[in-house]
Amino acid sequence: VTPMFLHGDEFHLLFNMVWIYFLGSVIEKLHGSAFLAIVLVVTQIGGMLLQVLLPSTAELQPIFQGTPLDFLAETMSGSPFAIGASGAVYGLFGFLWIRPKVDIGYPIHLVKTNVVLMLGWLVLCITPLIGDVANGAHIGGLLAGVGFGFAGKFKTR
């Protein structure tokens, strides 16, 4: 959980905090502060778990070397040395993206532009254009948030 409190620079911190504010405030208003805290912590842990469990660059290089996807050995490698709250950000997004799809009566539906923006940023970060990004944390947080969204279908309000 502690990497979510560390950021590379002010822009990194601001970017994550703005998304947590906008996405998190909606979840908090609908489900309460305790639920928001649980989603934040669990999706951050999910993101960091995937980031740590991904194979290292050295393990991925033989798989991608000599292919058009050789950059994936770098951009999709795992490491415990990751910072930021992006796993939690993508977790909040994943929850708000999927929940209305499984619960038609859910009062919030993300604007399609925001979905494209978030998923586009996810894909752009996987390319070599952005630099050193903990893509496993993004993807792991997103998957955990999607899981929360689907789980909400089975819980009564």
Tab-separated table of C-alpha atoms in Angstrom:
chain	number	residue	atom	x	y	z
A	1	VAL	CA	0.000	0.000	0.000
A	2	THR	CA	2.836	2.407	0.800
A	3	PRO	CA	3.834	3.074	-2.850
A	4	MET	CA	0.565	4.991	-3.272
A	5	PHE	CA	1.949	7.684	-0.966
A	6	LEU	CA	5.161	8.123	-2.985
A	7	HIS	CA	5.303	9.881	-6.355
A	8	GLY	CA	8.030	10.709	-8.841
A	9	ASP	CA	7.254	14.418	-9.050
A	10	GLU	CA	4.550	16.997	-8.461
A	11	PHE	CA	2.816	16.291	-11.788
A	12	HIS	CA	2.619	12.568	-11.007
A	13	LEU	CA	1.086	13.334	-7.606
A	14	LEU	CA	-1.327	15.920	-9.019
A	15	PHE	CA	-2.435	13.609	-11.843
A	16	ASN	CA	-3.264	10.779	-9.433
A	17	MET	CA	-4.899	13.016	-6.831
A	18	VAL	CA	-7.171	14.708	-9.380
A	19	TRP	CA	-8.417	11.314	-10.621
A	20	ILE	CA	-8.870	10.013	-7.071
A	21	TYR	CA	-10.826	13.149	-6.197
A	22	PHE	CA	-13.154	12.985	-9.211
A	23	LEU	CA	-13.696	9.227	-9.286
A	24	GLY	CA	-13.486	8.670	-5.533
A	25	SER	CA	-15.910	11.434	-4.573
A	26	VAL	CA	-18.614	9.817	-6.711
A	27	ILE	CA	-18.047	6.424	-5.101
A	28	GLU	CA	-17.949	7.970	-1.633
A	29	LYS	CA	-21.262	9.787	-2.166
A	30	LEU	CA	-22.946	6.603	-3.376
A	31	HIS	CA	-21.387	4.006	-1.061
A	32	GLY	CA	-19.759	5.866	1.834
A	33	SER	CA	-16.253	6.586	3.026
A	34	ALA	CA	-15.552	3.076	4.330
A	35	PHE	CA	-16.383	1.491	0.974
A	36	LEU	CA	-14.195	4.028	-0.846
A	37	ALA	CA	-11.299	3.295	1.523
A	38	ILE	CA	-11.696	-0.445	0.950
A	39	VAL	CA	-11.774	-0.045	-2.831
A	40	LEU	CA	-8.721	2.246	-2.739
A	41	VAL	CA	-6.647	-0.094	-0.592
A	42	VAL	CA	-7.678	-3.349	-2.279
A	43	THR	CA	-7.191	-2.037	-5.816
A	44	GLN	CA	-3.833	-0.511	-4.894
A	45	ILE	CA	-2.747	-3.858	-3.446
A	46	GLY	CA	-4.074	-5.653	-6.543
A	47	GLY	CA	-2.104	-3.322	-8.764
A	48	MET	CA	1.110	-3.713	-6.808
A	49	LEU	CA	0.700	-7.492	-6.639
A	50	LEU	CA	0.533	-7.744	-10.415
A	51	GLN	CA	3.429	-5.294	-10.779
A	52	VAL	CA	5.604	-7.385	-8.478
A	53	LEU	CA	4.538	-10.745	-9.938
A	54	LEU	CA	5.186	-9.876	-13.590
A	55	PRO	CA	8.355	-11.434	-15.038
A	56	SER	CA	11.505	-9.336	-15.057
A	57	THR	CA	12.884	-7.661	-18.172
A	58	ALA	CA	15.560	-10.363	-18.419
A	59	GLU	CA	12.878	-13.064	-18.410
A	60	LEU	CA	10.772	-11.278	-21.035
A	61	GLN	CA	13.580	-10.354	-23.454
A	62	PRO	CA	13.940	-13.831	-24.990
A	63	ILE	CA	10.194	-13.906	-25.644
A	64	PHE	CA	9.938	-10.547	-27.426
A	65	GLN	CA	13.463	-10.052	-28.812
A	66	GLY	CA	13.503	-9.614	-32.581
A	67	THR	CA	9.740	-9.013	-32.791
A	68	PRO	CA	7.844	-5.772	-33.352
A	69	LEU	CA	6.770	-6.072	-29.708
A	70	ASP	CA	10.304	-6.139	-28.277
A	71	PHE	CA	9.505	-2.999	-26.231
A	72	LEU	CA	7.138	-5.106	-24.077
A	73	ALA	CA	10.152	-6.690	-22.386
A	74	GLU	CA	10.726	-3.284	-20.795
A	75	THR	CA	7.242	-1.820	-20.490
A	76	MET	CA	5.535	-4.935	-19.125
A	77	SER	CA	8.255	-6.157	-16.796
A	78	GLY	CA	7.636	-6.522	-13.100
A	79	SER	CA	9.457	-4.887	-10.248
A	80	PRO	CA	8.853	-4.166	-6.579
A	81	PHE	CA	10.312	-0.701	-7.165
A	82	ALA	CA	7.138	1.108	-8.185
A	83	ILE	CA	5.609	4.291	-6.831
A	84	GLY	CA	2.285	6.053	-7.213
A	85	ALA	CA	-1.424	5.587	-6.707
A	86	SER	CA	-2.228	4.632	-10.298
A	87	GLY	CA	-3.360	1.154	-9.296
A	88	ALA	CA	-5.989	2.725	-7.050
A	89	VAL	CA	-6.919	5.286	-9.732
A	90	TYR	CA	-7.468	2.544	-12.289
A	91	GLY	CA	-9.334	0.557	-9.636
A	92	LEU	CA	-11.805	3.401	-9.069
A	93	PHE	CA	-12.168	3.807	-12.817
A	94	GLY	CA	-12.701	0.063	-13.325
A	95	PHE	CA	-15.413	0.012	-10.680
A	96	LEU	CA	-17.299	2.991	-12.130
A	97	TRP	CA	-16.855	1.697	-15.679
A	98	ILE	CA	-18.233	-1.805	-15.048
A	99	ARG	CA	-20.754	-1.315	-12.240
A	100	PRO	CA	-23.417	0.373	-14.439
A	101	LYS	CA	-22.987	-2.360	-17.044
A	102	VAL	CA	-23.961	-5.063	-14.532
A	103	ASP	CA	-26.464	-2.934	-12.585
A	104	ILE	CA	-28.633	-1.030	-15.051
A	105	GLY	CA	-30.131	1.043	-12.233
A	106	TYR	CA	-26.721	2.297	-11.079
A	107	PRO	CA	-26.968	6.114	-11.030
A	108	ILE	CA	-23.543	6.870	-12.537
A	109	HIS	CA	-22.494	6.147	-16.117
A	110	LEU	CA	-19.059	7.304	-17.200
A	111	VAL	CA	-18.923	9.491	-20.269
A	112	LYS	CA	-17.523	7.494	-23.189
A	113	THR	CA	-14.788	10.112	-23.697
A	114	ASN	CA	-13.496	9.473	-20.157
A	115	VAL	CA	-13.437	5.719	-20.762
A	116	VAL	CA	-11.495	6.239	-23.996
A	117	LEU	CA	-9.134	8.648	-22.217
A	118	MET	CA	-8.379	6.221	-19.378
A	119	LEU	CA	-8.003	3.163	-21.606
A	120	GLY	CA	-6.035	5.176	-24.149
A	121	TRP	CA	-3.631	6.348	-21.450
A	122	LEU	CA	-3.268	2.739	-20.287
A	123	VAL	CA	-2.298	1.621	-23.794
A	124	LEU	CA	-0.066	4.657	-24.401
A	125	CYS	CA	1.851	3.910	-21.194
A	126	ILE	CA	2.561	0.390	-22.461
A	127	THR	CA	4.281	1.815	-25.528
A	128	PRO	CA	7.840	3.156	-25.226
A	129	LEU	CA	6.568	6.735	-25.746
A	130	ILE	CA	5.885	7.572	-22.090
A	131	GLY	CA	8.897	6.150	-20.284
A	132	ASP	CA	9.229	4.222	-17.059
A	133	VAL	CA	5.678	3.340	-15.944
A	134	ALA	CA	4.457	0.581	-13.607
A	135	ASN	CA	2.031	-0.825	-16.163
A	136	GLY	CA	1.367	-3.911	-14.064
A	137	ALA	CA	0.031	-1.630	-11.325
A	138	HIS	CA	-2.306	0.083	-13.799
A	139	ILE	CA	-3.610	-3.202	-15.163
A	140	GLY	CA	-3.806	-4.947	-11.773
A	141	GLY	CA	-5.699	-2.025	-10.252
A	142	LEU	CA	-8.069	-1.939	-13.220
A	143	LEU	CA	-8.771	-5.670	-12.912
A	144	ALA	CA	-9.389	-5.346	-9.166
A	145	GLY	CA	-11.760	-2.425	-9.745
A	146	VAL	CA	-13.615	-4.345	-12.455
A	147	GLY	CA	-13.906	-7.200	-9.952
A	148	PHE	CA	-15.483	-4.815	-7.428
A	149	GLY	CA	-17.879	-3.639	-10.131
A	150	PHE	CA	-18.990	-7.177	-10.922
A	151	ALA	CA	-19.200	-8.082	-7.220
A	152	GLY	CA	-21.618	-5.195	-6.721
A	153	LYS	CA	-24.120	-7.083	-8.870
A	154	PHE	CA	-24.408	-9.710	-6.167
A	155	LYS	CA	-24.737	-7.305	-3.248
A	156	THR	CA	-28.015	-5.670	-2.373
A	157	ARG	CA	-28.020	-1.966	-1.657
